[in-house]
Amino acid sequence: GNWRLVGFDVPDNVRWGRDALRDKIKKLGFYELQKSVFVFPYECKDEIDFIIEFFDIRKYVRFGVLEFIDNEKHLKEIFKLS
């Protein structure tokens, strides 16, 4: 399947929104590829959209769906996918 990628650079003046987003994606089970860049193998757009709309941080957050990622074997092991 595809991978969902969330990246963000939320400024300090809306730190509470950044913290809420980070907490939510960790609770969903995302894997942190790099600081503020997370990946997940399952559908989650509605949950991410809700958080970024609720905290009005859409302009600081990117969401994408990837068909390929070069460390997919490693990620599949992390998520226990075949």
mmCIF file of C-alpha atoms in Angstrom:
data_model
loop_
_atom_site.group_PDB
_atom_site.id
_atom_site.type_symbol
_atom_site.label_atom_id
_atom_site.label_comp_id
_atom_site.label_asym_id
_atom_site.label_seq_id
_atom_site.Cartn_x
_atom_site.Cartn_y
_atom_site.Cartn_z
ATOM 1 C CA GLY A 1 0.000 0.000 0.000
ATOM 2 C CA ASN A 2 0.828 3.642 0.220
ATOM 3 C CA TRP A 3 2.525 5.575 2.987
ATOM 4 C CA ARG A 4 1.068 8.716 4.571
ATOM 5 C CA LEU A 5 3.584 11.441 5.288
ATOM 6 C CA VAL A 6 3.054 14.390 7.617
ATOM 7 C CA GLY A 7 5.618 17.160 7.849
ATOM 8 C CA PHE A 8 5.295 20.379 9.764
ATOM 9 C CA ASP A 9 7.112 23.522 10.789
ATOM 10 C CA VAL A 10 4.798 25.258 13.233
ATOM 11 C CA PRO A 11 6.113 28.488 14.799
ATOM 12 C CA ASP A 12 6.410 29.027 18.538
ATOM 13 C CA ASN A 13 3.490 31.450 18.676
ATOM 14 C CA VAL A 14 1.174 28.469 18.007
ATOM 15 C CA ARG A 15 3.224 25.945 19.966
ATOM 16 C CA TRP A 16 0.056 24.476 21.523
ATOM 17 C CA GLY A 17 -1.140 23.502 18.032
ATOM 18 C CA ARG A 18 2.221 21.948 17.187
ATOM 19 C CA ASP A 19 2.247 20.015 20.458
ATOM 20 C CA ALA A 20 -1.315 18.786 19.906
ATOM 21 C CA LEU A 21 -0.475 17.632 16.380
ATOM 22 C CA ARG A 22 2.696 15.873 17.519
ATOM 23 C CA ASP A 23 0.824 14.156 20.373
ATOM 24 C CA LYS A 24 -1.958 12.987 18.050
ATOM 25 C CA ILE A 25 0.320 11.541 15.393
ATOM 26 C CA LYS A 26 2.345 9.726 18.048
ATOM 27 C CA LYS A 27 -0.861 8.296 19.551
ATOM 28 C CA LEU A 28 -1.933 7.133 16.085
ATOM 29 C CA GLY A 29 1.386 5.276 15.838
ATOM 30 C CA PHE A 30 3.286 7.299 13.245
ATOM 31 C CA TYR A 31 7.016 6.694 12.889
ATOM 32 C CA GLU A 32 9.297 9.745 13.007
ATOM 33 C CA LEU A 33 11.553 9.762 9.928
ATOM 34 C CA GLN A 34 13.165 13.065 10.850
ATOM 35 C CA LYS A 35 12.339 15.857 13.246
ATOM 36 C CA SER A 36 8.776 16.935 12.396
ATOM 37 C CA VAL A 37 8.462 14.421 9.526
ATOM 38 C CA PHE A 38 6.344 11.356 10.246
ATOM 39 C CA VAL A 39 5.161 8.367 8.205
ATOM 40 C CA PHE A 40 2.233 5.960 8.648
ATOM 41 C CA PRO A 41 0.948 3.048 6.527
ATOM 42 C CA TYR A 42 -2.788 3.515 7.144
ATOM 43 C CA GLU A 43 -5.486 6.001 6.157
ATOM 44 C CA CYS A 44 -5.472 8.929 8.588
ATOM 45 C CA LYS A 45 -6.235 12.074 6.581
ATOM 46 C CA ASP A 46 -9.476 12.815 8.434
ATOM 47 C CA GLU A 47 -7.744 12.713 11.821
ATOM 48 C CA ILE A 48 -4.880 14.942 10.633
ATOM 49 C CA ASP A 49 -7.288 17.376 8.955
ATOM 50 C CA PHE A 50 -9.329 17.657 12.148
ATOM 51 C CA ILE A 51 -6.307 18.576 14.262
ATOM 52 C CA ILE A 52 -4.857 21.107 11.818
ATOM 53 C CA GLU A 53 -8.245 22.769 11.307
ATOM 54 C CA PHE A 54 -9.103 22.808 15.015
ATOM 55 C CA PHE A 55 -5.796 24.496 15.875
ATOM 56 C CA ASP A 56 -5.706 26.628 12.684
ATOM 57 C CA ILE A 57 -2.242 25.420 11.650
ATOM 58 C CA ARG A 58 -2.972 24.195 8.091
ATOM 59 C CA LYS A 59 -0.473 26.605 6.513
ATOM 60 C CA TYR A 60 2.328 24.983 8.538
ATOM 61 C CA VAL A 61 1.490 21.321 7.862
ATOM 62 C CA ARG A 62 1.992 19.183 4.760
ATOM 63 C CA PHE A 63 0.246 15.856 4.202
ATOM 64 C CA GLY A 64 1.098 13.490 1.375
ATOM 65 C CA VAL A 65 0.548 9.963 0.158
ATOM 66 C CA LEU A 66 3.668 8.164 -1.055
ATOM 67 C CA GLU A 67 3.734 5.192 -3.405
ATOM 68 C CA PHE A 68 7.429 4.593 -2.737
ATOM 69 C CA ILE A 69 9.885 5.281 0.043
ATOM 70 C CA ASP A 70 13.449 4.025 -0.094
ATOM 71 C CA ASN A 71 13.485 2.540 3.408
ATOM 72 C CA GLU A 72 10.189 0.691 2.981
ATOM 73 C CA LYS A 73 11.614 -2.645 4.146
ATOM 74 C CA HIS A 74 12.672 -1.065 7.452
ATOM 75 C CA LEU A 75 9.308 0.675 7.861
ATOM 76 C CA LYS A 76 7.410 -2.549 7.166
ATOM 77 C CA GLU A 77 9.382 -4.204 9.953
ATOM 78 C CA ILE A 78 8.527 -1.369 12.341
ATOM 79 C CA PHE A 79 4.818 -1.597 11.510
ATOM 80 C CA LYS A 80 4.945 -5.405 11.309
ATOM 81 C CA LEU A 81 3.676 -5.462 7.735
ATOM 82 C CA SER A 82 4.414 -8.237 5.252
#
